[in-house]
Coordinates of C-alpha atoms and ligand atoms in Angstrom, one line a residue:
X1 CA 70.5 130.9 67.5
X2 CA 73.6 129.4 65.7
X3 CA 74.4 130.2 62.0
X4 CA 76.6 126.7 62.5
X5 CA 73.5 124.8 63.3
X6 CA 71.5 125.7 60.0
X7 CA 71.0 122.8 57.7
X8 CA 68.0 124.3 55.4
X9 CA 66.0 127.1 54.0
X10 CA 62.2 127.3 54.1
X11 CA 61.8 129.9 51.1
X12 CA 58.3 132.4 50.7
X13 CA 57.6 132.9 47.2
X14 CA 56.1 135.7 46.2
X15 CA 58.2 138.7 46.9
X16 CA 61.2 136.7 48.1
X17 CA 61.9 134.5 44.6
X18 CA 59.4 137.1 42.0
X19 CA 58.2 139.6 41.8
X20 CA 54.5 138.0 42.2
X21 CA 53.3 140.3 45.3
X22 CA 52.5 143.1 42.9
X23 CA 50.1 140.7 41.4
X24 CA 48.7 139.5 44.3
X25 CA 48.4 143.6 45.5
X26 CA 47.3 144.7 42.0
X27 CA 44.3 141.9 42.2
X28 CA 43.3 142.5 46.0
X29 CA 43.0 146.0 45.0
X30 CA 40.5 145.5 42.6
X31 CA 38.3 143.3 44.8
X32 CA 38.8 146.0 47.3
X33 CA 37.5 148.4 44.7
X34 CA 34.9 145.8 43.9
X35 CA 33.7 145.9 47.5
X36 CA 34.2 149.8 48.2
X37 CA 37.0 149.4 50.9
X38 CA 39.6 151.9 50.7
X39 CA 42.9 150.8 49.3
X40 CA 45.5 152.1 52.0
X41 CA 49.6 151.5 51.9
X42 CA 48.6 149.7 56.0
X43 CA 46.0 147.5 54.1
X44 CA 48.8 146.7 51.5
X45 CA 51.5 145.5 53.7
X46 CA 49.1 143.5 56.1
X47 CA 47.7 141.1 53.4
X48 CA 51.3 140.7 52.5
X49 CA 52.1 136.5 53.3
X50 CA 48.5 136.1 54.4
X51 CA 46.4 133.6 52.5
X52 CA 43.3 133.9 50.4
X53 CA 40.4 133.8 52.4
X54 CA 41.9 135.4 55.8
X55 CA 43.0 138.1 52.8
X56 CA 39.4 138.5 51.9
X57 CA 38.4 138.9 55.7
X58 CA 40.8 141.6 56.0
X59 CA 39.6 143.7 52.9
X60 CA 36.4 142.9 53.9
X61 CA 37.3 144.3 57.8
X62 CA 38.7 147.2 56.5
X63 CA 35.7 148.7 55.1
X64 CA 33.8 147.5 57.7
X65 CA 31.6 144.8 55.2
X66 CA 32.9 141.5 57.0
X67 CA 28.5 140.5 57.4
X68 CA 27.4 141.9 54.1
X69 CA 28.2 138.7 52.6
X70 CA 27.3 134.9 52.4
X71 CA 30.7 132.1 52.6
X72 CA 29.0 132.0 49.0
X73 CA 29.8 135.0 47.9
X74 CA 32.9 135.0 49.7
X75 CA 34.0 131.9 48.0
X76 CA 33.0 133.9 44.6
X77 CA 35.0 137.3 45.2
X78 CA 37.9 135.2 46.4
X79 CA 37.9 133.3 43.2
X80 CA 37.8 136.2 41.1
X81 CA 40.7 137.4 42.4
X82 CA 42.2 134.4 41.9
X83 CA 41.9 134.4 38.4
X84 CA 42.9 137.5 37.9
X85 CA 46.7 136.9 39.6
X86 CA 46.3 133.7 36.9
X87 CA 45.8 135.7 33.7
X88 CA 48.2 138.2 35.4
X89 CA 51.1 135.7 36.5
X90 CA 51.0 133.7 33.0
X91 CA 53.4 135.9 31.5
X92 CA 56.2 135.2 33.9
X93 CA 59.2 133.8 32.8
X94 CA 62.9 133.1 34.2
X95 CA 63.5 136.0 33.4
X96 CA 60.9 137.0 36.2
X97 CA 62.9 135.9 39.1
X98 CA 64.4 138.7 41.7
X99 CA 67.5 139.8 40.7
X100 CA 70.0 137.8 43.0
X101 CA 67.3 134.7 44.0
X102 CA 68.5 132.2 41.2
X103 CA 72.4 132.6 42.1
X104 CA 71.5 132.4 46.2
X105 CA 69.5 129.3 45.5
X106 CA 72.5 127.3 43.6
X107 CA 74.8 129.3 46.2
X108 CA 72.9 127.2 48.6
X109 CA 72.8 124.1 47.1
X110 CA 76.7 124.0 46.6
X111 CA 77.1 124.5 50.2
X112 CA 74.8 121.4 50.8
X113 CA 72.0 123.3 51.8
X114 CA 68.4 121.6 51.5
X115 CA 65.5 123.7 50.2
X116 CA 62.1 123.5 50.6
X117 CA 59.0 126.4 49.5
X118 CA 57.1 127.6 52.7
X119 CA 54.5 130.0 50.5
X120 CA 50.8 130.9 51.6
X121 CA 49.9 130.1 47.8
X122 CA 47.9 127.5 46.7
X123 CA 49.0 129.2 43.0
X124 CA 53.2 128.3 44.1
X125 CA 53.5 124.9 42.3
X126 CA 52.6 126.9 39.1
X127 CA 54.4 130.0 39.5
X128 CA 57.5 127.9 39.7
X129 CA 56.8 126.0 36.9
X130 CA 56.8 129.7 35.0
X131 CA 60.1 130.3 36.7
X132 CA 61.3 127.1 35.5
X133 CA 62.3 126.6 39.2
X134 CA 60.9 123.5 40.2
X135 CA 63.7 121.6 40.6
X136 CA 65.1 123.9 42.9
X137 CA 63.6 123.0 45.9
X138 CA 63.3 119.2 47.7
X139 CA 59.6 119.9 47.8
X140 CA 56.7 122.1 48.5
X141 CA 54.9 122.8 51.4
X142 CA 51.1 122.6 51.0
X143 CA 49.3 125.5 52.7
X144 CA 46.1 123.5 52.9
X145 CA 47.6 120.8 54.8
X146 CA 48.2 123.0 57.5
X147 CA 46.0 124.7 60.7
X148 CA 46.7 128.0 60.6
X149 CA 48.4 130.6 58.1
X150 CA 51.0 133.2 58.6
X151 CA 51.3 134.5 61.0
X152 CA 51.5 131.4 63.0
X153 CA 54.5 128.9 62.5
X154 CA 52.7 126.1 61.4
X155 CA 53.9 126.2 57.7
X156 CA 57.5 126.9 58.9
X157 CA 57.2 124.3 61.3
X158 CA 55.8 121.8 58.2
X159 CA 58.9 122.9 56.5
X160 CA 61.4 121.8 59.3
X161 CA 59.5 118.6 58.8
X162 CA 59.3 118.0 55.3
X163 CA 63.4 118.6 55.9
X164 CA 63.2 116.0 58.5
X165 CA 65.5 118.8 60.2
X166 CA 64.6 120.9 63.7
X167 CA 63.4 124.4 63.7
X168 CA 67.0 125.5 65.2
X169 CA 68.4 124.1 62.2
X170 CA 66.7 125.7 59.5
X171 CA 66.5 129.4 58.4
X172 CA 63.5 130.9 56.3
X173 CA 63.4 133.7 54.4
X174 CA 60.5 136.1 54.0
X175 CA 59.2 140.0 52.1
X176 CA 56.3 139.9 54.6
X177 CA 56.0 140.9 58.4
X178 CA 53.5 138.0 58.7
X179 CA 56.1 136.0 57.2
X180 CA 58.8 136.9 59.9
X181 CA 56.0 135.9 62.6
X182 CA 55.6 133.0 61.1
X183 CA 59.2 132.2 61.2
X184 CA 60.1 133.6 64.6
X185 CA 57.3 131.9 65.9
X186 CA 58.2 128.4 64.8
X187 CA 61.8 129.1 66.5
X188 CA 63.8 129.1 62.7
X189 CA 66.2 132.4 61.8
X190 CA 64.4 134.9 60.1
X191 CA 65.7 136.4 57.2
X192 CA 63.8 139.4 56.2
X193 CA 64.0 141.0 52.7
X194 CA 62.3 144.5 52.4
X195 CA 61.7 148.2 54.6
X196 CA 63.5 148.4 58.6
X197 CA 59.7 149.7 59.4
X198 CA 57.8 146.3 57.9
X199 CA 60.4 143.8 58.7
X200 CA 61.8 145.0 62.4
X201 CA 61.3 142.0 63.6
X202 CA 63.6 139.8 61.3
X203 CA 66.8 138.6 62.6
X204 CA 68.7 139.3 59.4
X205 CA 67.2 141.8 57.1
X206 CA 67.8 143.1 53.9
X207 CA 66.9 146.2 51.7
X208 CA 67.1 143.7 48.5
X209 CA 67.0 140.5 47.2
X210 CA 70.2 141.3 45.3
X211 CA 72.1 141.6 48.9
X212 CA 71.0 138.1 50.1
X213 CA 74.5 136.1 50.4
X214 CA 75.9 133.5 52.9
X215 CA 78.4 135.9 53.3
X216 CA 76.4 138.9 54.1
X217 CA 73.6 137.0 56.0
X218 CA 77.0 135.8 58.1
X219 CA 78.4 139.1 58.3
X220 CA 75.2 140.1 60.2
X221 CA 74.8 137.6 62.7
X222 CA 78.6 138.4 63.8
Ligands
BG6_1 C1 51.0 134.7 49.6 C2 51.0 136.1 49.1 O1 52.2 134.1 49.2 O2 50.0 133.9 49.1 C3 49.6 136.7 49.4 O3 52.0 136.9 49.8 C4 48.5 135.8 48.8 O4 49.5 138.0 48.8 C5 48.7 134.4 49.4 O5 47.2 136.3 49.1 C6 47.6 133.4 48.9 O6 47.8 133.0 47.6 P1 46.9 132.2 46.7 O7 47.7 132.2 45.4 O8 46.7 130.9 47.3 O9 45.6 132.9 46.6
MG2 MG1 55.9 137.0 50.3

């Protein structure tokens, strides 16, 4: 893959432009408490970029429940969780944003990048709004209009789309190792932020949000 070729980045949210995935953690732990599975750092990490109900599956895996309940209930628990990231991610402000992740964006733009949101979260439109980063990106991707979550491509892929741009010419950039599936999987250039041990399979990868340059995202593809 060319650096040359890139026209766009597909952006996750929540870890990538705030610090939302403690939220999302801090509320699947308590459902996971709720249900009596264990909370481990391996459970943590996986439901990282995974959406709600295959994030309830998982919890519910875990601690070996996945038959103990109805889609009802299911439905239930996962909206309880749901509003408890909403009371917790109304008290984000601009302020909120990962230190570094406004200054890429407009970094971006001025190079005549084209942005678009590739997030799992049905709760994106609204965290951006908080953010007051809306107008940052040309649009954003649905997950509901598409097949499968992360891991599989097909949000990335949706991305390219929405850019009107091929996979080869679009980059996307992810906290999650789902994420970096997802990514690698629709043929884009990953671009992972977080641990060697979560993200080894990113093509670019980063410690911290506050490293993510053209430069230094340059600097490692050479
Ligand atoms: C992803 C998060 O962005 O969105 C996950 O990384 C979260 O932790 C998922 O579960 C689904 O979000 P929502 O807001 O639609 O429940
Ligand atoms: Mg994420």
């Amino acid at each position: 893959m060319n650096f040359a070729d890139i026209r766009g980045f597909a952006f996750d949210l929540d870890g990538v432009i705030a610090d939302t995935a403690r939220f999302h953690t801090q509320a699947w732990h308590q459902l996971a408490d709720q249900v009596k599975t264990p909370w481990t750092q391996e459970l943590e990490e996986g439901l990282k970029g995974v959406g709600r109900m295959d994030s309830l599956e998982m919890i519910l895996r875990a601690g070996g429940h996945q038959d103990e309940y109805s889609q009802e209930e299911k439905v239930a628990l996962a909206t309880s969780k749901n509003d408890r990231y909403q009371e917790l991610v109304k008290t984000l402000t601009p302020a909120d944003a990962l230190p570094g992740m406004v200054d890429f964006l407009a970094e971006l733009k001025a190079a005549g990048y084209r942005l678009v949101l590739a997030s799992a979260s049905k709760n994106a439109p609204t965290v951006l709004k908080y953010l007051q980063l809306t107008a940052a990106f040309e649009g954003v991707v649905d997950p509901s209009s598409v097949a499968n979550g992360k891991p599989a491509p097909d949000i990335y892929l949706a991305a390219a789309k929405m850019l009107n741009l091929a996979p080869e010419q679009v980059a996307g950039v992810e906290d999650a190792a789902a994420g970096v599936a997802a990514i690698n999987a629709a043929g884009e250039l990953s671009i992972g932020i977080g641990s060697a041990e979560d993200l080894r399979e990113a093509a670019v990868r980063f410690d911290s949000t506050s490293q993510v340059t053209l430069e230094n995202i340059k600097k490692q593809l050479n």
